[in-house]
Amino acid sequence: MKIVVLDGYVLIPAILAGTKLNNLGEVVLYDRTPADKIIERSLGAEVVITKIKTPLSEQTIHNLPSLKYIGVLRQRIDVVDLLLQKDKNIIVTNVPSYSTMSVAQLDLCFIA
């Protein structure tokens, strides 16, 4: 299985290397991926891990026939075309507790 991380700058490669992710298949880690390289870098991948700066549009998803799973490294999943994802039976997950404490602290600072 090919696993592509489009926004690896948010991960520490040394930590990623020690995870079980590598046991699942070939992991290809890109530091950052510009919009015009998303399809090229994701071709043949069954798993794509992304962040907010690399949206997976309808056109992108159509061009990735092997895609089975999209992991979004944030709470928001609006970077993925969810209607198309549902039609193609692609699983999409996010990180529901991403920055919860930081957001709460920032909100309190604005109130004060």
PDB file of C-alpha atoms in Angstrom:
ATOM      1  CA  MET A   1       0.000   0.000   0.000  1.00  0.00           C
ATOM      2  CA  LYS A   2       1.257   3.469  -0.879  1.00  0.00           C
ATOM      3  CA  ILE A   3       0.776   6.157   1.780  1.00  0.00           C
ATOM      4  CA  VAL A   4       1.442   9.772   0.791  1.00  0.00           C
ATOM      5  CA  VAL A   5       1.849  12.547   3.357  1.00  0.00           C
ATOM      6  CA  LEU A   6       1.412  15.807   1.432  1.00  0.00           C
ATOM      7  CA  ASP A   7       2.206  18.179   4.312  1.00  0.00           C
ATOM      8  CA  GLY A   8       4.939  16.459   6.278  1.00  0.00           C
ATOM      9  CA  TYR A   9       6.264  19.697   7.731  1.00  0.00           C
ATOM     10  CA  VAL A  10       3.670  19.337  10.485  1.00  0.00           C
ATOM     11  CA  LEU A  11       5.141  15.979  11.443  1.00  0.00           C
ATOM     12  CA  ILE A  12       8.596  15.259  12.737  1.00  0.00           C
ATOM     13  CA  PRO A  13      10.072  12.697  10.305  1.00  0.00           C
ATOM     14  CA  ALA A  14      11.968  10.958  13.108  1.00  0.00           C
ATOM     15  CA  ILE A  15       8.700  10.384  14.986  1.00  0.00           C
ATOM     16  CA  LEU A  16       6.922   9.315  11.809  1.00  0.00           C
ATOM     17  CA  ALA A  17       9.717   6.824  11.101  1.00  0.00           C
ATOM     18  CA  GLY A  18       9.075   5.151  14.440  1.00  0.00           C
ATOM     19  CA  THR A  19       5.320   4.778  13.957  1.00  0.00           C
ATOM     20  CA  LYS A  20       3.404   1.762  12.776  1.00  0.00           C
ATOM     21  CA  LEU A  21       2.515   3.710   9.632  1.00  0.00           C
ATOM     22  CA  ASN A  22       5.651   2.314   8.007  1.00  0.00           C
ATOM     23  CA  ASN A  23       4.420  -1.205   8.723  1.00  0.00           C
ATOM     24  CA  LEU A  24       1.353  -0.588   6.569  1.00  0.00           C
ATOM     25  CA  GLY A  25       3.214   0.094   3.367  1.00  0.00           C
ATOM     26  CA  GLU A  26       5.448   2.463   1.468  1.00  0.00           C
ATOM     27  CA  VAL A  27       5.334   5.918   3.081  1.00  0.00           C
ATOM     28  CA  VAL A  28       6.198   8.896   0.889  1.00  0.00           C
ATOM     29  CA  LEU A  29       6.665  12.077   2.911  1.00  0.00           C
ATOM     30  CA  TYR A  30       6.630  15.516   1.308  1.00  0.00           C
ATOM     31  CA  ASP A  31       7.497  18.586   3.347  1.00  0.00           C
ATOM     32  CA  ARG A  32       4.966  20.800   1.531  1.00  0.00           C
ATOM     33  CA  THR A  33       2.930  20.218  -1.609  1.00  0.00           C
ATOM     34  CA  PRO A  34       1.840  23.042  -3.906  1.00  0.00           C
ATOM     35  CA  ALA A  35      -1.648  22.747  -5.450  1.00  0.00           C
ATOM     36  CA  ASP A  36      -0.273  21.920  -8.901  1.00  0.00           C
ATOM     37  CA  LYS A  37       1.632  18.891  -7.528  1.00  0.00           C
ATOM     38  CA  ILE A  38      -1.125  17.226  -5.439  1.00  0.00           C
ATOM     39  CA  ILE A  39      -2.288  14.818  -8.155  1.00  0.00           C
ATOM     40  CA  GLU A  40       1.224  14.013  -9.385  1.00  0.00           C
ATOM     41  CA  ARG A  41       2.466  13.195  -5.887  1.00  0.00           C
ATOM     42  CA  SER A  42      -0.652  11.247  -4.901  1.00  0.00           C
ATOM     43  CA  LEU A  43      -0.937   9.004  -7.978  1.00  0.00           C
ATOM     44  CA  GLY A  44      -1.145   5.362  -7.016  1.00  0.00           C
ATOM     45  CA  ALA A  45      -1.709   6.133  -3.342  1.00  0.00           C
ATOM     46  CA  GLU A  46      -4.403   4.343  -1.388  1.00  0.00           C
ATOM     47  CA  VAL A  47      -3.891   6.665   1.577  1.00  0.00           C
ATOM     48  CA  VAL A  48      -3.353  10.423   1.442  1.00  0.00           C
ATOM     49  CA  ILE A  49      -2.638  12.448   4.561  1.00  0.00           C
ATOM     50  CA  THR A  50      -3.063  16.177   4.162  1.00  0.00           C
ATOM     51  CA  LYS A  51      -3.566  19.443   5.931  1.00  0.00           C
ATOM     52  CA  ILE A  52      -5.574  22.562   5.192  1.00  0.00           C
ATOM     53  CA  LYS A  53      -3.113  23.933   2.628  1.00  0.00           C
ATOM     54  CA  THR A  54      -3.486  20.991   0.240  1.00  0.00           C
ATOM     55  CA  PRO A  55      -7.190  20.695  -0.588  1.00  0.00           C
ATOM     56  CA  LEU A  56      -8.487  17.579  -2.313  1.00  0.00           C
ATOM     57  CA  SER A  57     -11.000  18.912  -4.817  1.00  0.00           C
ATOM     58  CA  GLU A  58     -13.405  17.004  -7.040  1.00  0.00           C
ATOM     59  CA  GLN A  59     -10.891  17.040  -9.901  1.00  0.00           C
ATOM     60  CA  THR A  60      -8.108  15.780  -7.641  1.00  0.00           C
ATOM     61  CA  ILE A  61     -10.180  12.910  -6.237  1.00  0.00           C
ATOM     62  CA  HIS A  62     -11.339  11.902  -9.749  1.00  0.00           C
ATOM     63  CA  ASN A  63      -7.692  11.636 -10.803  1.00  0.00           C
ATOM     64  CA  LEU A  64      -6.775   9.319  -7.916  1.00  0.00           C
ATOM     65  CA  PRO A  65      -8.580   6.036  -8.647  1.00  0.00           C
ATOM     66  CA  SER A  66      -6.605   4.052  -6.029  1.00  0.00           C
ATOM     67  CA  LEU A  67      -7.571   6.375  -3.172  1.00  0.00           C
ATOM     68  CA  LYS A  68      -9.353   4.666  -0.254  1.00  0.00           C
ATOM     69  CA  TYR A  69      -8.562   6.891   2.731  1.00  0.00           C
ATOM     70  CA  ILE A  70      -7.934  10.597   3.362  1.00  0.00           C
ATOM     71  CA  GLY A  71      -6.558  11.711   6.714  1.00  0.00           C
ATOM     72  CA  VAL A  72      -6.842  15.427   7.466  1.00  0.00           C
ATOM     73  CA  LEU A  73      -4.395  16.652  10.121  1.00  0.00           C
ATOM     74  CA  ARG A  74      -6.824  19.262  11.469  1.00  0.00           C
ATOM     75  CA  GLN A  75     -10.351  19.499  12.829  1.00  0.00           C
ATOM     76  CA  ARG A  76     -11.718  20.995   9.628  1.00  0.00           C
ATOM     77  CA  ILE A  77     -12.408  18.633   6.769  1.00  0.00           C
ATOM     78  CA  ASP A  78     -13.744  21.224   4.331  1.00  0.00           C
ATOM     79  CA  VAL A  79     -10.561  20.760   2.304  1.00  0.00           C
ATOM     80  CA  VAL A  80     -12.033  17.531   0.928  1.00  0.00           C
ATOM     81  CA  ASP A  81     -14.914  17.286  -1.554  1.00  0.00           C
ATOM     82  CA  LEU A  82     -17.139  15.303   0.809  1.00  0.00           C
ATOM     83  CA  LEU A  83     -19.987  14.585  -1.648  1.00  0.00           C
ATOM     84  CA  LEU A  84     -17.608  12.969  -4.134  1.00  0.00           C
ATOM     85  CA  GLN A  85     -15.745  11.195  -1.350  1.00  0.00           C
ATOM     86  CA  LYS A  86     -19.017   9.612  -0.231  1.00  0.00           C
ATOM     87  CA  ASP A  87     -19.885   8.475  -3.773  1.00  0.00           C
ATOM     88  CA  LYS A  88     -16.469   6.846  -4.166  1.00  0.00           C
ATOM     89  CA  ASN A  89     -16.579   5.201  -0.696  1.00  0.00           C
ATOM     90  CA  ILE A  90     -13.412   6.952   0.437  1.00  0.00           C
ATOM     91  CA  ILE A  91     -12.997   7.164   4.205  1.00  0.00           C
ATOM     92  CA  VAL A  92     -12.178  10.651   5.513  1.00  0.00           C
ATOM     93  CA  THR A  93     -11.016  11.266   9.066  1.00  0.00           C
ATOM     94  CA  ASN A  94      -9.717  14.262  10.961  1.00  0.00           C
ATOM     95  CA  VAL A  95      -8.135  15.076  14.311  1.00  0.00           C
ATOM     96  CA  PRO A  96     -11.148  16.103  16.423  1.00  0.00           C
ATOM     97  CA  SER A  97      -9.142  17.434  19.354  1.00  0.00           C
ATOM     98  CA  TYR A  98      -6.594  19.401  17.306  1.00  0.00           C
ATOM     99  CA  SER A  99      -5.425  22.483  19.270  1.00  0.00           C
ATOM    100  CA  THR A 100      -8.369  22.360  21.668  1.00  0.00           C
ATOM    101  CA  MET A 101      -6.428  23.893  24.549  1.00  0.00           C
ATOM    102  CA  SER A 102      -4.786  26.545  22.353  1.00  0.00           C
ATOM    103  CA  VAL A 103      -8.120  27.624  20.893  1.00  0.00           C
ATOM    104  CA  ALA A 104      -9.681  27.830  24.355  1.00  0.00           C
ATOM    105  CA  GLN A 105      -6.770  29.930  25.638  1.00  0.00           C
ATOM    106  CA  LEU A 106      -6.978  32.267  22.664  1.00  0.00           C
ATOM    107  CA  ASP A 107     -10.734  32.711  23.162  1.00  0.00           C
ATOM    108  CA  LEU A 108     -10.163  33.608  26.808  1.00  0.00           C
ATOM    109  CA  CYS A 109      -7.525  36.172  25.789  1.00  0.00           C
ATOM    110  CA  PHE A 110     -10.010  37.831  23.439  1.00  0.00           C
ATOM    111  CA  ILE A 111     -12.634  38.000  26.181  1.00  0.00           C
ATOM    112  CA  ALA A 112     -10.233  39.527  28.744  1.00  0.00           C
TER     113      ALA A 112
END
